Amino acid sequence: MTENRHEWALSVSDLTTFVSGAVLVVDGEGRLRRADEEATALFGLESGRSGRPSMPTFYDADGDRLPPEKRPTDRAVETGTPVENVECVVETADGRRRVVVDAAPLAGGGTETRRGAVLTVDPVTGTDQDGTDGPHTSAHHVDPPPEPETVLERATDAFVALDDESRFTYVNEAAERLLETAESELLGTRVREAIPGTEDAEIQDRIEAVRRTGEPQRVELHDEVLDRRLAARIYPDDDGLRVYFRDVTERENRKRELEQYERIVETIDDGVYVMDEEGRFVMVNDAYTELTGYDEAELLGEPGTKVVSEETAERARRLHDELAGGESARLEATVETASGEEIQAEATFTLLETDDGTNKRIGVVRDVSERKARERELATRSRQQAAVADLGRRAVQPEGLDAFLDRATRVVADVLDTDYCKVLDLDAGAEELLLRNGVGWDPGAVGEATVSATENLSQAAYTLGQREPVVIENLAADDRIDGPDLLTDHDVVSGVSVIIGSVEDPWGILGTHDTDRRSFAEHDVEFVRSVATLIASVIENHERRRRIEESRERYRTLVDNFPNGAVTLVDDDLRYSLVGGTILSDLPMTADALEGEAVRDVLSDALAEELVPEYEATLEGERRSCVTENDGVVRKIHTVPVRDEAGAVTAAMAISQDVTERRKREQRLREQREQLDVLAEINVLVQDLSEAVVEQSHVTDVQSTIRAHLERSRFYAASWIGEVGPDRATIEPVAGSDAATLPLDPPLSIESDAASPTALAARRGDTQVVSNLDDRADGEDAAWAGPLADRGFESMAAIPLNFEDTLYGVLTVYTDRDAIPDRERRSLDRLGTIVAHAIRSVTREEQLRRSEERYRTLAENIPGGSVAMVDTDCTVQAIAGGLVDDLDLDPPAFRGRRPTDVETLSDESGRRLEDALEAALRGERRSIDMRNETGAFELRTLPVRKEDDEIVGAMALVRDVTDRVERTEALQYERERLEFLIRLVRHNLLNSLNLVDARLAMVEGSVEADVVEHLETAKNRTTEMIDLVETIRGLTRVMAGDEPDDLEAIPVDELLADQVESAAITFPDAEFETDSLPTTEVMTDGLLEEAVENVIHNAVQHNDESTPRVSVTASADEDAVTVSIADNGPGIPDHLVESVFERGAKGFENPGTGFGLHIVREVVESYGGSVAVDDNDPEGAIVRLTLPRAT
């Protein structure tokens, strides 16, 4: 509830029954506005000179008039807060009395609102009328109080006296009744032990406050045992305290009921008012003021005619008089608001009888404007629907088109209450609309007046271009159209128009108009549209009936002139009722004579046996068709049932035509159609197959797709795909081909198998078609045609898979059809080209994909290197490789830039790289060495070309050769040191050995005979030492990787024979074998002999047999000589085959193997040869040395 809830709720006399005590209502100026009956009797209120009762005067305990700031009314109005339990003295009708006053503001308080206050005044019983405890002598004098037993016994309230310890010293009869305890039981008892609620600490504090301050206190006690509330007033006394009690349970209950009532009234959305018997407002809630637009002050005290008419007020008074207690009445009326707006409202009211016997009218008002509008709309819709339904029934069996249109225009004008309605008939040729039907128009206008169908300024012409109805509320103000004379001459202001028919094919316009400006509701527009739809349906039915009549006339003419046949009607008795057209040649009489004759009497027995069952079935409702043949003439007869309006069959109609020639034509056409169908399906197959193969990504997928499609085809019984052989001289079946199931003998020679269609197709490059294989099977082609004919094949085609002069294979298909026409052959030609193109494409794609994968893998995994690709403008497109990561390069920093623009490259490196790439884009290959602070690099650039040799970019290959350069430099340094050492040793050693050899030569021949042998041995060892120095020099060259020099050719047989002979001397317990050795020469500088000797010695030294056997053989071909040295030793395990060539490898249990097989390999490889080790089955090992022949 709003802030003024106390104002309206407590200002109504019938609500004061909820409040205990006298009730006064004052305005913001402190003037008395209302008083209930108890207040009127208490204060003896009378009207003053102003016509209003005067406000009672309040005094303090000393008899002085209370100043404004202490008066309860002023305090409540000024502060806006309630004032409670104010004890004062007031002038009553019987004199001054002590009272307790409560005051509550009627608004929010403050000087701006000052709405007033409501006061409740409770006289303090047990006091004299002057407000004291005894009779008074003057307004300002209070006599001493009389004895308690004389005064307190007169009190109507419950009264007790307490001593200083709060013990009962006196209890009157009212207190005994209230406390339900005798005085004798209470005397001497403490108050907190006898009166429930006084034991509360707060109550005890209040009691002590009275003792301490001498100021009276008002408290409220709750007796939870008896569920009641007691109001107590505590006063100080010379002997203690005196306490007055009143049972206020009923008052509190009424107060709560009032508050609940107030909440209910204010929370409902409907307006609530209360009127007295004179029909004046005494209370309104906020919802009612919002409904009417008046403030509460504008309504209170005013008659009901302020918001309703006198007639409505009189009806309400009559209902008031007729109502009995507890009954209610309902009244609908128009409420006029403060703004003059009229609202449809519904009021439900009842009577409330007050304590004074008067009846108040309590009403609840609800705005029902929207509901009334919906009811009116519903009524209008119902009327429109009924009108449409009635027109719909009449549309089924109309009295004529114009009569129906006249009725429709009358109905529309009547239902919508418009001045005019019209139907405009469109004449598309004349580009105008004729006012064909209508109501309200000037005489002579209907049937004569026209409007343009093309000028957009016409409403009708504008409507023809709109799918939705056109609504005009003000013709003069509507900028879409400029009203035609037909409308402006009739003062038309508003209207609705809609197309009859569709926008694409309109018949005309239905429109309705009014001379007043008005709005048309959506249901009004839909009503006009519905009528237009009905009109369109009637027009369509009218046109259909007209066409049926015309069709009937044409049908009669057709029957009479039916070409190349006859039309007859047969009734239920199987008699002719109508005969027309060309009479059947085997009928014996004329058409007129046939009518009425029985079918069996007219037709031959054979023909009757065929036709009578057809007629009988048709008379049962079936449609039948049959073909008869007589004397070479073929007739087709159709029989159909003829029904009446109810659907019952009344006759059978037979239509007979001579179809002899047509049958012949149909046969020829059927054969042609079958051929075309086959060709069409073959074309679809070829098309599907063509689309499928181009989607494949592998050659095998292309071949599988062809095979799968042909296997599903119903036109080809078998097929196989042949590919060109490696030598391009044969045709071989592809993997998975069906050739194995066919009588073929692949591979087919393209040149020698000249008679084979598959070979011919491959050799000539065009499709080879063979028909009538049976005929070819008996002639010179019997070798290949016979087996195919035996399989049931009638024809075949071999299609070369040829594209751009490259043959990729041959597709051969077989069919059980007699021939393969030229159109089919052309389709197969196209298929062969598409398949060849697909094979070439996927082959190239596979090659490119493999190349791309290899290049990508190579680029991404080049150890210590990288690859970069540039476009024709020398901008980097890609860069990858291990060197990118090693140097912590950022590939995005390179992409799209020229090398000289890349910040991470030095100016010199960027320039040299860009120069080399520019040269590659011109077709040159370059290789340059680059060195910077990070290391040494080898750069190679080369052009990237397309198949047609066009340069489309360049590639840069960069390798980190830092380690190699450093290693080469270190090796070069070591080589130089080694060569220096070897030269030193060789020079000094050779000088010494040569000196020894010379001295030995000097003494040769001059020594004793027994010393000659020793001298010879010394000379041989000296020679061996000289040879060893030369061998060391050669090995140094091999180990350093230098090219051999001073080579000379030596026959293999001599070289091997010398080494075997030497080994036989060295190892006398071993057996050596040599076969016939070739005389082929190889190049050597002396080290090869050492390598062969080392292998032979190893074969003996690592042999665990008692008699080692070594076999030395050699063989030669055009390019090389292979020396094989085999033994019968333990052999070399498979897992050690490779390791024996490693540096420092040892053989089995021996501490070393000469200077090692790895030295043998290096020596042989320095001559361009190779070394391999194999098992010597069944035992031992074979070492093979392969050397190039001397040139």
Short mmCIF file of N, CA and C in Angstrom, two decimals, residues 1051-1057 1072-1080 1111-1116 1122-1124:
data_model
loop_
_atom_site.label_atom_id
_atom_site.label_comp_id
_atom_site.label_asym_id
_atom_site.label_seq_id
_atom_site.Cartn_x
_atom_site.Cartn_y
_atom_site.Cartn_z
N PRO A 1051 100.09 -58.85 -66.96
CA PRO A 1051 99.13 -59.93 -67.15
C PRO A 1051 98.74 -60.55 -65.81
N VAL A 1052 97.49 -60.87 -65.68
CA VAL A 1052 96.98 -61.44 -64.43
C VAL A 1052 97.62 -62.80 -64.17
N ASP A 1053 97.78 -63.62 -65.20
CA ASP A 1053 98.32 -64.97 -64.98
C ASP A 1053 99.73 -64.89 -64.41
N GLU A 1054 100.56 -63.95 -64.88
CA GLU A 1054 101.92 -63.82 -64.37
C GLU A 1054 101.89 -63.36 -62.92
N LEU A 1055 101.07 -62.35 -62.64
CA LEU A 1055 101.00 -61.79 -61.28
C LEU A 1055 100.61 -62.87 -60.29
N LEU A 1056 99.57 -63.69 -60.62
CA LEU A 1056 99.07 -64.70 -59.70
C LEU A 1056 100.07 -65.85 -59.57
N ALA A 1057 100.68 -66.21 -60.68
CA ALA A 1057 101.64 -67.32 -60.65
C ALA A 1057 102.83 -66.98 -59.75
N PHE A 1072 98.55 -75.55 -52.83
CA PHE A 1072 98.05 -74.43 -53.64
C PHE A 1072 97.60 -74.96 -54.99
N GLU A 1073 96.45 -74.47 -55.46
CA GLU A 1073 95.92 -74.91 -56.75
C GLU A 1073 95.64 -73.67 -57.60
N THR A 1074 95.95 -73.79 -58.90
CA THR A 1074 95.60 -72.72 -59.84
C THR A 1074 95.07 -73.37 -61.09
N ASP A 1075 93.98 -72.87 -61.59
CA ASP A 1075 93.45 -73.34 -62.87
C ASP A 1075 94.06 -72.53 -63.99
N SER A 1076 93.54 -72.75 -65.14
CA SER A 1076 94.00 -71.98 -66.30
C SER A 1076 93.68 -70.51 -66.05
N LEU A 1077 94.69 -69.66 -66.00
CA LEU A 1077 94.51 -68.25 -65.68
C LEU A 1077 94.48 -67.43 -66.96
N PRO A 1078 93.62 -66.37 -66.99
CA PRO A 1078 93.56 -65.53 -68.20
C PRO A 1078 94.80 -64.66 -68.31
N THR A 1079 95.08 -64.29 -69.50
CA THR A 1079 96.24 -63.43 -69.74
C THR A 1079 95.85 -61.95 -69.77
N THR A 1080 94.65 -61.68 -69.39
CA THR A 1080 94.15 -60.29 -69.39
C THR A 1080 95.04 -59.44 -68.50
N SER A 1111 92.98 -72.26 -53.20
CA SER A 1111 92.72 -72.30 -54.65
C SER A 1111 92.68 -70.87 -55.17
N VAL A 1112 93.48 -70.59 -56.21
CA VAL A 1112 93.53 -69.25 -56.80
C VAL A 1112 93.07 -69.37 -58.24
N THR A 1113 91.96 -68.64 -58.57
CA THR A 1113 91.39 -68.67 -59.92
C THR A 1113 91.12 -67.25 -60.36
N ALA A 1114 90.87 -67.09 -61.68
CA ALA A 1114 90.54 -65.76 -62.21
C ALA A 1114 89.64 -65.93 -63.42
N SER A 1115 88.79 -64.91 -63.64
CA SER A 1115 87.91 -64.88 -64.82
C SER A 1115 87.86 -63.45 -65.32
N ALA A 1116 87.60 -63.29 -66.60
CA ALA A 1116 87.60 -61.95 -67.21
C ALA A 1116 86.39 -61.79 -68.10
N THR A 1122 88.14 -60.76 -62.36
CA THR A 1122 87.83 -61.12 -60.98
C THR A 1122 88.75 -62.24 -60.55
N VAL A 1123 89.55 -61.98 -59.45
CA VAL A 1123 90.47 -62.96 -58.88
C VAL A 1123 89.80 -63.54 -57.65
N SER A 1124 89.68 -64.89 -57.58
CA SER A 1124 89.04 -65.56 -56.45
C SER A 1124 90.08 -66.39 -55.72
#
